[in-house]
Short mmCIF file of C-alpha atoms in Angstrom, two decimals:
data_model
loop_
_atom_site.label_atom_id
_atom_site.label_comp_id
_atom_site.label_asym_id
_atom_site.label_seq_id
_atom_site.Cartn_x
_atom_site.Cartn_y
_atom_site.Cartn_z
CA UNK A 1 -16.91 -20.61 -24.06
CA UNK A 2 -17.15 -21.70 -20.54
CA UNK A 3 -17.85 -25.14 -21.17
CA UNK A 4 -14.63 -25.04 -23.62
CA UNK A 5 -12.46 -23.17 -21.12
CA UNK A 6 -13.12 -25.71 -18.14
CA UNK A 7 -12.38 -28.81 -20.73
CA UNK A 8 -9.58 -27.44 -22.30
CA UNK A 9 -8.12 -26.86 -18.59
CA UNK A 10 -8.75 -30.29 -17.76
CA UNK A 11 -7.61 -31.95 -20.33
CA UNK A 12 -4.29 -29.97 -21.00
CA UNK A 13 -3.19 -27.88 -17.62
CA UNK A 14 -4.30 -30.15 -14.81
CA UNK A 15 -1.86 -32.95 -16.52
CA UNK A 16 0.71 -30.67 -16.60
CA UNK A 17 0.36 -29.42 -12.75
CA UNK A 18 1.59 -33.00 -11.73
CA UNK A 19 4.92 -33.90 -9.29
CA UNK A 20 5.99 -35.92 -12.58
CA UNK A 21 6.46 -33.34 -14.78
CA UNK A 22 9.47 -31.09 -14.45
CA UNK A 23 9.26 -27.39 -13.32
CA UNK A 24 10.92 -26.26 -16.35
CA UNK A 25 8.25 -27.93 -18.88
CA UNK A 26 4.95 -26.94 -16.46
CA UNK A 27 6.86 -22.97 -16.41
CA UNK A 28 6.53 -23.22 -20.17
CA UNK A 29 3.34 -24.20 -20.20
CA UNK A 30 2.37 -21.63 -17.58
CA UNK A 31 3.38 -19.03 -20.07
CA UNK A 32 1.55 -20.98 -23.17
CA UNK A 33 -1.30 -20.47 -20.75
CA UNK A 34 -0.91 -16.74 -20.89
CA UNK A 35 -1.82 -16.53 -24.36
CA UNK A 36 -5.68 -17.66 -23.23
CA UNK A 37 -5.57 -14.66 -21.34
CA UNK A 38 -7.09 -10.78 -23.06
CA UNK A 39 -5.61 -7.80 -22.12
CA UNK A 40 -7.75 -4.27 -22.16
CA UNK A 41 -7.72 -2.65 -25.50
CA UNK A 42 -5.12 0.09 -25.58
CA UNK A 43 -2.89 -1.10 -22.36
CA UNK A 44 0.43 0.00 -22.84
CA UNK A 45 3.15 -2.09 -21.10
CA UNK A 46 6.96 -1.26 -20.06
CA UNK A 47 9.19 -3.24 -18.12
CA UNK A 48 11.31 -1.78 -15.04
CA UNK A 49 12.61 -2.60 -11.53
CA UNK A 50 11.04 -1.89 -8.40
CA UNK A 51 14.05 -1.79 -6.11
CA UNK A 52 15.96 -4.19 -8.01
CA UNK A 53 12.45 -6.30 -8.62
CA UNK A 54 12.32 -7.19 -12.19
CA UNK A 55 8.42 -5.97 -12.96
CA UNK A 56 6.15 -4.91 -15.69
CA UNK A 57 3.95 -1.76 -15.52
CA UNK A 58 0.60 -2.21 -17.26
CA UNK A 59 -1.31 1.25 -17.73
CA UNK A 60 -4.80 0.46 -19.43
CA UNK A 61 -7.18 3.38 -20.52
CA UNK A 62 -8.92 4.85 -17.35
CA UNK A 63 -6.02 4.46 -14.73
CA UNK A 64 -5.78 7.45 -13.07
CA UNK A 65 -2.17 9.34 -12.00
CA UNK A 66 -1.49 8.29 -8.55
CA UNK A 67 -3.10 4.73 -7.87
CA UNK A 68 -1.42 1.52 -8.06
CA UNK A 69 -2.08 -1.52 -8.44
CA UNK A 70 0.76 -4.22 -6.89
CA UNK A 71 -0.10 -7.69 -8.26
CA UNK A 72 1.32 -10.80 -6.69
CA UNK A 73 1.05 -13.36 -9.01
CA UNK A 74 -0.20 -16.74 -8.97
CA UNK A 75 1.76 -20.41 -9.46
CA UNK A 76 2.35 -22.45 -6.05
CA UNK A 77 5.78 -20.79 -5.96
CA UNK A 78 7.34 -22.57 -8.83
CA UNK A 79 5.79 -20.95 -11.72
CA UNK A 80 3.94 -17.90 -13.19
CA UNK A 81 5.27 -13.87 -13.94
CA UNK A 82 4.31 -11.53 -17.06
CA UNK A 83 3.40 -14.02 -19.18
CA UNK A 84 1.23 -15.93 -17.58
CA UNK A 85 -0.28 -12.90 -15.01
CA UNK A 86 -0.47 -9.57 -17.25
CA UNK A 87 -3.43 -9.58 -18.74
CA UNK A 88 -5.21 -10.35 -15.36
CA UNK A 89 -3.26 -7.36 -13.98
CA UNK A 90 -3.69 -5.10 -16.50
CA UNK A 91 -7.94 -5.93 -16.09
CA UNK A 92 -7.48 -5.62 -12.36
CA UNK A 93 -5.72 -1.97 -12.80
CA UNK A 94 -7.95 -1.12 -15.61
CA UNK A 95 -10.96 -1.84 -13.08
CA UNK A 96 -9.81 -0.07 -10.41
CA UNK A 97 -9.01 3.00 -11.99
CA UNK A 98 -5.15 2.62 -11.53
CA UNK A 99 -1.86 1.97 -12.58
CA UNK A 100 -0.76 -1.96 -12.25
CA UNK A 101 2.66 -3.16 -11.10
CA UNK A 102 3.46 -7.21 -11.50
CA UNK A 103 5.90 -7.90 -9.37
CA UNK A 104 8.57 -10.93 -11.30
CA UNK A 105 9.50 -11.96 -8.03
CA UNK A 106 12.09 -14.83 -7.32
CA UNK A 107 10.62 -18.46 -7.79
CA UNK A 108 10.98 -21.88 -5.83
CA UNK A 109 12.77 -24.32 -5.72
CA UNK A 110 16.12 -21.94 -6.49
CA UNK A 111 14.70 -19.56 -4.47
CA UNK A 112 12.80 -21.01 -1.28
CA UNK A 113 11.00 -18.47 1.67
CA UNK A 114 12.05 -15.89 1.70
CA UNK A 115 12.67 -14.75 -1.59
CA UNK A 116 9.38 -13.98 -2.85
CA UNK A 117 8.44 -12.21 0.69
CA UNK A 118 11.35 -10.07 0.03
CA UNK A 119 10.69 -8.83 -3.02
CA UNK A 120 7.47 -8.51 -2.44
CA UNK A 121 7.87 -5.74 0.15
CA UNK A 122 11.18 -4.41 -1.85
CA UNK A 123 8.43 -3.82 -4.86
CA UNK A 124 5.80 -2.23 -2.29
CA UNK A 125 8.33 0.03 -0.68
CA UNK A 126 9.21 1.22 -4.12
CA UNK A 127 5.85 2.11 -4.39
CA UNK A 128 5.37 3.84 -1.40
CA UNK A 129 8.55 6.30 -2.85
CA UNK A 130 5.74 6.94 -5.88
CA UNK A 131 3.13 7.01 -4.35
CA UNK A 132 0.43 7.52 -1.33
CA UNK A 133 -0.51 4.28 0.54
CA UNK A 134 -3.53 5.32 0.86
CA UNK A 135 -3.38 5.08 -3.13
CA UNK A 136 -2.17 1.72 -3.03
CA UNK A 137 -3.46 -1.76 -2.92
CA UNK A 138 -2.23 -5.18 -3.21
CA UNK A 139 -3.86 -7.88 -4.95
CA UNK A 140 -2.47 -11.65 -5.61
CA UNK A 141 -4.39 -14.46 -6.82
CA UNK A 142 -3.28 -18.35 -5.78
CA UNK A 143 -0.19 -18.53 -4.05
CA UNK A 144 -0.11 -14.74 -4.18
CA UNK A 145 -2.96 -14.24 -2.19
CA UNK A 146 -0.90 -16.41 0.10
CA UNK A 147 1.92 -14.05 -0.51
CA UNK A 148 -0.36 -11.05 -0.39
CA UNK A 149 -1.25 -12.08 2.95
CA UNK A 150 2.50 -12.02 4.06
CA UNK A 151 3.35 -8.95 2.86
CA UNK A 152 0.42 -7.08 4.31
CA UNK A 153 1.56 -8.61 7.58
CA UNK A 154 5.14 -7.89 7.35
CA UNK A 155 3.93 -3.99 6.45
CA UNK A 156 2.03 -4.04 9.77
CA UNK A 157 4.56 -5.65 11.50
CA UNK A 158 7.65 -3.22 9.94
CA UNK A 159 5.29 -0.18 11.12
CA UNK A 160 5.22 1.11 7.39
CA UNK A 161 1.60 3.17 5.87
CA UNK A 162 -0.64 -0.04 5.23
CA UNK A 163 -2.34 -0.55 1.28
CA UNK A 164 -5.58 0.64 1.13
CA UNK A 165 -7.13 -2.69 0.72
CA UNK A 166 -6.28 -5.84 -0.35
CA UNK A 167 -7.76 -8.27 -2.69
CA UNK A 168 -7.58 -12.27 -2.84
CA UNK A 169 -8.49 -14.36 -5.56
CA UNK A 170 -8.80 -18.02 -4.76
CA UNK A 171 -5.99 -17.47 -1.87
CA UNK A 172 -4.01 -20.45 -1.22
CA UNK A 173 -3.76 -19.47 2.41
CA UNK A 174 -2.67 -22.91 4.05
CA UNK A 175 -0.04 -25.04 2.91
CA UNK A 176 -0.47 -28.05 5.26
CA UNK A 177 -3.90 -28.83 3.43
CA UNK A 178 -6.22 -29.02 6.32
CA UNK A 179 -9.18 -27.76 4.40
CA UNK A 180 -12.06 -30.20 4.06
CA UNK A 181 -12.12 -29.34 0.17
CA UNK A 182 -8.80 -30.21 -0.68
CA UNK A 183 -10.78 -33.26 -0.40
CA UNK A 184 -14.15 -33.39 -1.31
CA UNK A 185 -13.32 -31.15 -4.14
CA UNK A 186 -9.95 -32.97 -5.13
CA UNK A 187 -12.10 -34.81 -8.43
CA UNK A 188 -14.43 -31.81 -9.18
CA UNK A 189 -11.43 -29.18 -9.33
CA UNK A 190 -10.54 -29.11 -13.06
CA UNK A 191 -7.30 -27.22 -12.43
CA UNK A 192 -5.50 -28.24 -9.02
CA UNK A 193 -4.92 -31.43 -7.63
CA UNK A 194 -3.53 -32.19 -4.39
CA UNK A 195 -0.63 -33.79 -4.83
CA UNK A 196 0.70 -31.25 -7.25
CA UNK A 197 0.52 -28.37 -4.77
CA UNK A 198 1.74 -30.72 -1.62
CA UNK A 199 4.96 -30.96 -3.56
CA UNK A 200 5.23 -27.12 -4.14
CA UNK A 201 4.48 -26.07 -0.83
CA UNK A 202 7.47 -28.49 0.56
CA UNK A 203 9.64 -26.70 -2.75
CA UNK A 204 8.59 -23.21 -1.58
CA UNK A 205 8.44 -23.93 2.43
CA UNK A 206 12.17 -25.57 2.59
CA UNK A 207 12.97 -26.38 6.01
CA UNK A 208 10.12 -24.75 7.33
CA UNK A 209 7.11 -26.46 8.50
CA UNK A 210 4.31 -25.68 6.66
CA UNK A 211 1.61 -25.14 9.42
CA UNK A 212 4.42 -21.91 10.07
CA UNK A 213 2.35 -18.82 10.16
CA UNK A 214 4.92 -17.49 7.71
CA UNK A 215 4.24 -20.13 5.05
CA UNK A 216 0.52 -20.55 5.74
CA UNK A 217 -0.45 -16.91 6.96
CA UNK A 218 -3.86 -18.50 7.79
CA UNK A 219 -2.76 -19.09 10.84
CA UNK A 220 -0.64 -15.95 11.73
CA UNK A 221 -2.49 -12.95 13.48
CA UNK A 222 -4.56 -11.13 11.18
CA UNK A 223 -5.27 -8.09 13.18
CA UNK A 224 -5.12 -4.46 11.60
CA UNK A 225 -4.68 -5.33 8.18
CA UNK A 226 -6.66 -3.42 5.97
CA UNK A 227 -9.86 -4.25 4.22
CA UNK A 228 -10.07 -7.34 2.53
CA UNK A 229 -12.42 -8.82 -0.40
CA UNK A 230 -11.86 -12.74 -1.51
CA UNK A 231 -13.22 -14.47 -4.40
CA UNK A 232 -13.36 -17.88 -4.99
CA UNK A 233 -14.87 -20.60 -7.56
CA UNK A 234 -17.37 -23.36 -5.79
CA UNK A 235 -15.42 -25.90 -7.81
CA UNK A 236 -12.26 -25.73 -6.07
CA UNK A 237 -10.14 -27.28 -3.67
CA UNK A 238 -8.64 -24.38 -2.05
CA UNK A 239 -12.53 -23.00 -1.45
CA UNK A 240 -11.79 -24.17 2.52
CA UNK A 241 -8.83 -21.66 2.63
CA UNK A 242 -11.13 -18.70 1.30
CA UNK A 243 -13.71 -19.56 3.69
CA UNK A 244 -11.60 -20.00 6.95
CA UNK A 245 -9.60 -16.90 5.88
CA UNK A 246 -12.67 -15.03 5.60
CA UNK A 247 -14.30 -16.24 9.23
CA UNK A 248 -10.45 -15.45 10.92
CA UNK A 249 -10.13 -12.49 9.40
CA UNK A 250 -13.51 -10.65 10.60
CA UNK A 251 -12.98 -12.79 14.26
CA UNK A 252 -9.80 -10.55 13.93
CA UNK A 253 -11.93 -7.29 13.31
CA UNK A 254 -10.58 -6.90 9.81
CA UNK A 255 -12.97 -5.81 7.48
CA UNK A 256 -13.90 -8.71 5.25
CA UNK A 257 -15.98 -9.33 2.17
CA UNK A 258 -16.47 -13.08 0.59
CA UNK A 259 -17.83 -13.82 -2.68
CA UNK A 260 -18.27 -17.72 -3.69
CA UNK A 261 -18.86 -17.90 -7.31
CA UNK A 262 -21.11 -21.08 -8.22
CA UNK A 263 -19.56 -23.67 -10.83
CA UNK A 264 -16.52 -21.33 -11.23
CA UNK A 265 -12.91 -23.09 -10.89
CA UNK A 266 -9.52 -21.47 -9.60
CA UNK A 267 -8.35 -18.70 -10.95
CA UNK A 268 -11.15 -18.74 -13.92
CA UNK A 269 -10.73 -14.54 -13.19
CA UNK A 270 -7.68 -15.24 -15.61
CA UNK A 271 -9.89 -15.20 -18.63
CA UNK A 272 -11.55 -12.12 -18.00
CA UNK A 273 -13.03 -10.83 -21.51
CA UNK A 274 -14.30 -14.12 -22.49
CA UNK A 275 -16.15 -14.99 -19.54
CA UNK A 276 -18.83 -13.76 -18.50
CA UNK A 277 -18.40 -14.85 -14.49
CA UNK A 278 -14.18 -13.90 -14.86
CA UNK A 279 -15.84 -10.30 -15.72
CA UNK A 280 -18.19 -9.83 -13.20
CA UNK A 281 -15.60 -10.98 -10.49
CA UNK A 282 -13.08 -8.10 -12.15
CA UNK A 283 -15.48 -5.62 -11.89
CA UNK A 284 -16.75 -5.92 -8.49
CA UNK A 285 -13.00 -6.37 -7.16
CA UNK A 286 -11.96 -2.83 -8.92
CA UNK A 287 -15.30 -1.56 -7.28
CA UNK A 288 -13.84 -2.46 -3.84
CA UNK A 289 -10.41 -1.30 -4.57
CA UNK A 290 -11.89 2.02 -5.45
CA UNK A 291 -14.29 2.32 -2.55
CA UNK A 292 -11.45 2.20 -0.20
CA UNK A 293 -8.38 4.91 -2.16
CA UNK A 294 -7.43 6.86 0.80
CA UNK A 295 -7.04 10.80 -0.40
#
């Protein structure tokens, strides 16, 4: 199954993750995507807002009243919601023993920074109404680990109760593409090519820069947010951004965990229940999520 997953991904989404081909026909096949995807057995799914956030709430067997789960989903901006992004939450929540919330926030180009900030923290102060932060955590994979990033900062920043941890899968933490592996990975990746996410940084960035802390939180002061775990996949190109996020984030006294999982590509924690990496990555991240509820 691995070896089937990684071809099929190279041969039919990296393509389709290409400047060339219009938002509208890579959004379709984002959700096409989706269908790769397994949800829990049992989850049951209903769709709401979250101050005026269209969402989904996932509840799989084993999530306990009271604990959340806010998932920022992945997509360089222009792509990606329920379709493409339930499942994972639903295996996320299901691991840590909570309730998941997906977030449907407002996409690039039409909506540019910052949208998907702002809904973002609209979605987490609902939360907050429903529940203790301490029984909260945020979670975003690809551009929203980017966007998880930004939202824990504007929580510190706004003074509001921080999440009890967050978690970061394959973070796309820096838009300007400094990272040596958005080189030396560039041909290995079977998923993300540089050119593809230049052009979607510059869609979601507008007429900010992109080395802007508040487009490539990398770079912003990481100081007091809460405990952090990152995954990431040896194979791809935004490995550098996990890496250097990890090193600024514990030089920042932020309690940090890294895991690097060999041969893996982005995201690959999107096909959790077929592979056997994808499950081992879920589990230990609802481990860590559950470590750290605050009573």
């Amino acid at each position: 199954m691995k070896t089937v997953l990684r071809t099929v991904i190279r041969l039919l989404f990296k393509p389709m993750l290409s400047p060339r081909v219009p938002i509208s026909i890579q959004r379709q096949g984002s959700k096409a995507a989706g269908l790769l995807s397994k949800y829990p057995r049992g989850t049951e799914t209903t769709r709401l807002e979250m101050n005026g956030v269209p969402a989904l709430r996932l509840h799989a067997p084993g999530a306990q009243a009271g604990k959340a789960l806010l998932l920022l989903h992945g997509g360089a901006y222009v792509l990606g919601g329920p379709a493409s992004h339930g499942a994972l939450a639903a295996q996320l929540g299901q691991a840590a023993g909570a309730e998941a919330y997906l977030a449907d926030y407002r996409l690039a180009p039409e909506n540019p920074y910052p949208a998907a900030l702002d809904d973002a923290l609209a979605a987490y102060r609902w939360l907050l109404e429903q529940n203790e932060a301490g029984q909260v955590a945020i979670a975003g994979d690809s551009a929203g680990g980017n966007l998880t990033l930004a939202v824990a900062i504007a929580i510190r920043d706004a003074g509001l109760p921080p999440p009890a941890a967050l978690v970061l899968i394959s973070p796309w933490a820096d838009l300007t593409q400094s990272g040596e592996t958005i080189r030396s990975r560039a041909q290995r990746d079977p998923m993300l090519n540089p050119a593809w996410i230049g052009a979607c940084a510059k869609l979601y960035a507008g007429n900010i820069p992109t080395s802007d802390p508040r487009i490539s939180p990398l770079f912003d002061n990481l100081k007091g947010l809460p405990p952090m775990m990152i995954h990431v996949g040896t194979e791809e190109i935004l490995l550098s951004d996990s890496e250097r996020l990890a090193q600024r984030a514990e030089a920042a006294g932020v309690e940090v965990s890294l895991h690097r999982f060999e041969g893996m590509w982005h995201d690959f924690q999107l096909h959790a229940g077929q592979l056997a990496e994808a499950d081992a990555s879920i589990a230990e991240l609802g481990q860590f999520m559950r470590k750290h509820w605050r009573v």
